[in-house]
Tab-separated table of C-alpha atoms in Angstrom:
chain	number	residue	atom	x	y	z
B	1316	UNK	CA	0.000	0.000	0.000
B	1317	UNK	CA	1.280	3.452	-0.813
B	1318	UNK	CA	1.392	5.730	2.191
B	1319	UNK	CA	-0.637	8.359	2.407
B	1320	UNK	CA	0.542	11.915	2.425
B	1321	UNK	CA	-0.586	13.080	5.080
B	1322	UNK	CA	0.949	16.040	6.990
B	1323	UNK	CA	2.872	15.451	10.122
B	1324	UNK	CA	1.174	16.706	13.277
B	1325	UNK	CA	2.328	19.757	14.834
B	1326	UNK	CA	3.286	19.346	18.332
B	1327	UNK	CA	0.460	21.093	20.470
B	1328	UNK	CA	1.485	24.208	22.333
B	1329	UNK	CA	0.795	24.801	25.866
B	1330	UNK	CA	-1.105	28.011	26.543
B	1331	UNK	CA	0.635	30.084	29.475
B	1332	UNK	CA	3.724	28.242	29.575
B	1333	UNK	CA	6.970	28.932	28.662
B	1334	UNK	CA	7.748	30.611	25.334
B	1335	UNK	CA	3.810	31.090	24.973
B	1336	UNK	CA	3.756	33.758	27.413
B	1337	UNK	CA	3.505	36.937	25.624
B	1338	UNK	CA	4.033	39.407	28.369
B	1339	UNK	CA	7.690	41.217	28.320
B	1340	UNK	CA	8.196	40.520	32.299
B	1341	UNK	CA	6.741	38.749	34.782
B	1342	UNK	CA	6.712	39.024	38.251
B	1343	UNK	CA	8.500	35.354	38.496
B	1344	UNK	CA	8.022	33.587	41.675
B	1345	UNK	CA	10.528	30.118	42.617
B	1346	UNK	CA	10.079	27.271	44.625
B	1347	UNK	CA	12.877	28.814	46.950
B	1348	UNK	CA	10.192	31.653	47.860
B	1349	UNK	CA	11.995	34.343	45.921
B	1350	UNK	CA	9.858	36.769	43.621
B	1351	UNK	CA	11.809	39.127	41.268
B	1352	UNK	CA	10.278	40.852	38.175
B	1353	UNK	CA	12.744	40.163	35.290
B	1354	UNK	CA	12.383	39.673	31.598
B	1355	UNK	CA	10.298	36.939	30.245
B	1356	UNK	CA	12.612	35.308	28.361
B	1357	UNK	CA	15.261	35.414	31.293
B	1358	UNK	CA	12.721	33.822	33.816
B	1359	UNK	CA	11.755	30.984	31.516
B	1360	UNK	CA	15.442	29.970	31.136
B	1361	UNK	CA	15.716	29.979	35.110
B	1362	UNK	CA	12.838	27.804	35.966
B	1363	UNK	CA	14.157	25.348	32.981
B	1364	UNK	CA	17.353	25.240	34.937
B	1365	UNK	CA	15.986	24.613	38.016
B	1366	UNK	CA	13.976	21.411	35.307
B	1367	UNK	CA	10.454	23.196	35.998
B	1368	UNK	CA	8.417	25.158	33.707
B	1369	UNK	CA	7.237	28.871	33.894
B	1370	UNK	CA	3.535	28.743	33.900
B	1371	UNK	CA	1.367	31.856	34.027
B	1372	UNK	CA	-1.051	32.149	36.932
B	1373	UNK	CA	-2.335	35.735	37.504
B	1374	UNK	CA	-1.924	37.153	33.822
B	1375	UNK	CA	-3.983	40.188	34.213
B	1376	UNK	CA	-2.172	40.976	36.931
B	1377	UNK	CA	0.444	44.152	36.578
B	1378	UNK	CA	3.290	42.888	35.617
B	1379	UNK	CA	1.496	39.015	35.089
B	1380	UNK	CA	2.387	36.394	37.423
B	1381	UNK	CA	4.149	33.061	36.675
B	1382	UNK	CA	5.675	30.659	38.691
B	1383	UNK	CA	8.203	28.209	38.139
B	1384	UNK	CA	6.743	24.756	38.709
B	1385	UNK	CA	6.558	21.401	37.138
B	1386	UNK	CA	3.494	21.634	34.146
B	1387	UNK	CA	2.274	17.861	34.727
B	1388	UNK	CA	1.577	18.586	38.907
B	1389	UNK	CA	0.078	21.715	37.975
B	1390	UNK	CA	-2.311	20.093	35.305
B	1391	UNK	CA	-3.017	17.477	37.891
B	1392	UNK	CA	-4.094	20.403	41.205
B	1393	UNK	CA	-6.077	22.311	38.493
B	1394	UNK	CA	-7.978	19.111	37.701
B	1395	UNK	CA	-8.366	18.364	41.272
B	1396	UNK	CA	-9.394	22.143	41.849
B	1397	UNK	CA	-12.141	21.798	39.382
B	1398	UNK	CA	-13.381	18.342	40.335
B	1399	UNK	CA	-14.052	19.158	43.987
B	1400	UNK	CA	-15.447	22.427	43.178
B	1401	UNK	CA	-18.281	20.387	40.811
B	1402	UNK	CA	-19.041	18.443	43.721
B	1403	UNK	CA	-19.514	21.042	45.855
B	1404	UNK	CA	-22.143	22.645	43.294
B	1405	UNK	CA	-25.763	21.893	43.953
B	1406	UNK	CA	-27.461	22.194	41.034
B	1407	UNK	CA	-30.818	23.323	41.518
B	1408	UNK	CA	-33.699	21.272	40.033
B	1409	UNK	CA	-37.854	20.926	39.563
B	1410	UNK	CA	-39.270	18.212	41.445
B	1411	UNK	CA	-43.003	17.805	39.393
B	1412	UNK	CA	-45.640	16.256	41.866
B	1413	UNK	CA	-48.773	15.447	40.515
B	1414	UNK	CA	-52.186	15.452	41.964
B	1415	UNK	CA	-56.318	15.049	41.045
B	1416	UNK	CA	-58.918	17.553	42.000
B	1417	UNK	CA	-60.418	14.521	43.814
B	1418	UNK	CA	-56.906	13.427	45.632
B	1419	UNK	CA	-57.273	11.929	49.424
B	1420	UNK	CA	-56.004	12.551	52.548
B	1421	UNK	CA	-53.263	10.033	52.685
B	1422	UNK	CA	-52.063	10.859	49.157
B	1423	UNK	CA	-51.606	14.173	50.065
B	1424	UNK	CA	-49.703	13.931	53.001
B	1425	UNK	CA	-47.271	11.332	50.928
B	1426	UNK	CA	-46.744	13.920	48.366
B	1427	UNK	CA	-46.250	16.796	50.833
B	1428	UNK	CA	-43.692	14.572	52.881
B	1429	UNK	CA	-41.993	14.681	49.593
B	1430	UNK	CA	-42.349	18.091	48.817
B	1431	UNK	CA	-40.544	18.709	52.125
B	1432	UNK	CA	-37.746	16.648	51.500
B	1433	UNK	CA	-37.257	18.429	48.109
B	1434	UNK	CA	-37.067	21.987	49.374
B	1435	UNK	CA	-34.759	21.360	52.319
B	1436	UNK	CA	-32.769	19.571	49.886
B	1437	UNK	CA	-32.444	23.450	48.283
B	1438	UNK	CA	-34.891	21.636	44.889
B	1439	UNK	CA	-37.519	23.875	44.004
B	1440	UNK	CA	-40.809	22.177	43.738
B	1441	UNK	CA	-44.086	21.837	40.863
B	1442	UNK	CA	-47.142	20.756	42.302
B	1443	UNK	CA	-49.666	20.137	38.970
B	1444	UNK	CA	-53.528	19.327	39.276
B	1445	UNK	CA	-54.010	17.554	36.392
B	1446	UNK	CA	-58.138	17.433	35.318
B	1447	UNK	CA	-59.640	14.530	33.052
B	1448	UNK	CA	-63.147	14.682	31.357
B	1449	UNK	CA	-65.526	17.240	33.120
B	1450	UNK	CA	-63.073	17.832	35.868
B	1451	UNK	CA	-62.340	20.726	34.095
B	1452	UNK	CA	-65.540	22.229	34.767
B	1453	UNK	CA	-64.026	22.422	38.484
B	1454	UNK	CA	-60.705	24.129	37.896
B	1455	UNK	CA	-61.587	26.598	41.499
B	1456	UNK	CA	-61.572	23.155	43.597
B	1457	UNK	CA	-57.821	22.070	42.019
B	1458	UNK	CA	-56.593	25.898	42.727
B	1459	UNK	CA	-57.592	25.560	46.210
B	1460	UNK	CA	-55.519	22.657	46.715
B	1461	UNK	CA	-52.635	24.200	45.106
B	1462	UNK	CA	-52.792	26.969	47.607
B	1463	UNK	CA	-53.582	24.653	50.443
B	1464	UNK	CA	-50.472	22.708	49.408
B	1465	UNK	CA	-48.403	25.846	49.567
B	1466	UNK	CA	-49.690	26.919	52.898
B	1467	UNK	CA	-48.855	23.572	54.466
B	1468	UNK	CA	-45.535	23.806	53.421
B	1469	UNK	CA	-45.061	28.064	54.166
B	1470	UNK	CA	-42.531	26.886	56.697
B	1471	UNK	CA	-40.078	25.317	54.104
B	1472	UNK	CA	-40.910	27.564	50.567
B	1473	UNK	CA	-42.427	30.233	49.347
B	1474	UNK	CA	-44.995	30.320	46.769
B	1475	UNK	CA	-43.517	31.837	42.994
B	1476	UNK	CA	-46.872	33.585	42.412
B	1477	UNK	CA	-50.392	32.521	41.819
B	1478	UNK	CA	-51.421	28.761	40.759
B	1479	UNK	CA	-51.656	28.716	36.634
B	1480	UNK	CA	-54.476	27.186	34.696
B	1481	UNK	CA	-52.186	26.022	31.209
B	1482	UNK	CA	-54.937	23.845	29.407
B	1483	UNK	CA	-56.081	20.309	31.582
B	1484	UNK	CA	-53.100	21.460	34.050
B	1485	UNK	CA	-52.918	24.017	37.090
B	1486	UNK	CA	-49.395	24.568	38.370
B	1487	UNK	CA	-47.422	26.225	41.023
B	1488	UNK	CA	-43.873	26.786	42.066
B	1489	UNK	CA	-42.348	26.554	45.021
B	1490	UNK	CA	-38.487	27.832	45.966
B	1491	UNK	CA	-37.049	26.634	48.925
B	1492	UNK	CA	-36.225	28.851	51.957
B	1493	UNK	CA	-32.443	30.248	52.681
B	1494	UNK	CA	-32.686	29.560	56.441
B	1495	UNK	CA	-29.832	32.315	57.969
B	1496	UNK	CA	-27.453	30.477	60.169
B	1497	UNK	CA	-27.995	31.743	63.897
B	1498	UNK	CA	-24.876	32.119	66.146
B	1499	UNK	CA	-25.472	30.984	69.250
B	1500	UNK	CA	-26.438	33.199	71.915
B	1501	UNK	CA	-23.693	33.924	74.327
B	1502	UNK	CA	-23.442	32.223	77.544
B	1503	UNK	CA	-24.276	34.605	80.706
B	1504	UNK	CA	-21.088	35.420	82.432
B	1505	UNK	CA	-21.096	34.448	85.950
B	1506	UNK	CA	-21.297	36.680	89.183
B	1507	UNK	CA	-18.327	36.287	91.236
B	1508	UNK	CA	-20.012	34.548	94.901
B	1509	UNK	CA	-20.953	37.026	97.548
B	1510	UNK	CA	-18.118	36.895	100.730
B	1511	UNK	CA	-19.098	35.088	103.961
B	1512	UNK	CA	-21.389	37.472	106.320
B	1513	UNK	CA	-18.389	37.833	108.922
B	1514	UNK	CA	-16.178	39.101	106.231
B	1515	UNK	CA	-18.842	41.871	104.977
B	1516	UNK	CA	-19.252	43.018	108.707
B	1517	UNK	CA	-15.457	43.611	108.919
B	1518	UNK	CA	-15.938	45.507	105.825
């Protein structure tokens, strides 16, 4: 088979690093805890001395920051960085619970339960009365248990305006509460005692 001509790949260039920093100086920082601003050029050739790589960290600082460090344990915090900040994220999503014009008791308070769990989990929530046939014709009874739903649960959300009639469905939203965190109040400081009754007399 005749090879294909393909051309060869061009080694990819690290952004930041090295010869790709465009700034003239830096404000160069070593392992050794010495800073100096210098030329770029000169700094790079110091931290590949020392075997490390110049990497830019603060570049809109004035003059940019770089420090001399090895690339592959930088690439590695970074990564590390951005993983534990993801699972620190909560992202914020609709929890849809659906209910009848006609729904009882025990339903209710099963779906409400959950409702509860939602919001303090920081979920907003969508409570949907969802009418079949002529239940239509009784759209007022499935609004009042939209807003009885949202007064049961006043404690843990507040209500995103009034319930929504959007054809065979009435809806409302719910957003969960920020709840402040409370110091604690501080403790009482105690009275020194009182002297024995002899020693006041002598006083």
């Amino acid at each position: 088979m005749i090879p294909r001509g393909f051309p060869p790949r061009r080694p990819r260039v690290r952004e930041n690093v090295n010869e790709a920093i465009r700034a003239r100086e830096v404000r160069a920082v070593f392992p050794d805890g010495s800073v100096e601003v210098m030329p770029t050029q000169q700094a790079v050739r110091k931290a590949q001395d020392m075997g490390l790589d110049l990497i830019l960290i603060a570049p809109t600082a004035d003059p940019p920051v770089a420090k001399a460090m090895d690339y592959g344990q930088w690439q590695y915090e970074n990564k590390k960085k951005q993983h534990d900040a993801k699972r620190k994220q909560h992202i914020i999503q609709v929890k849809e619970l659906k209910f009848r014009p006609n729904t009882d008791d025990h339903d209710y308070d099963f779906k409400k339960n959950h409702a509860i769990r939602f919001l303090k989990e920081g979920n907003r929530v969508k409570a949907v009365v969802q009418f079949r046939g002529r239940e239509i014709a009784h759209v007022d009874i499935g609004k009042k248990l939209l807003l009885r739903f949202a007064g049961d649960l006043a404690q843990h959300g507040t209500i995103e305006g009034q319930p929504r009639l959007e054809g065979r469905n009435a809806h409302v939203l719910l957003s969960p509460i920020k709840v402040a965190t409370q110091h604690p109040p501080a403790a009482p400081k105690e009275k020194p005692p009182a002297p024995p009754p002899d020693q006041q007399q002598r006083s």
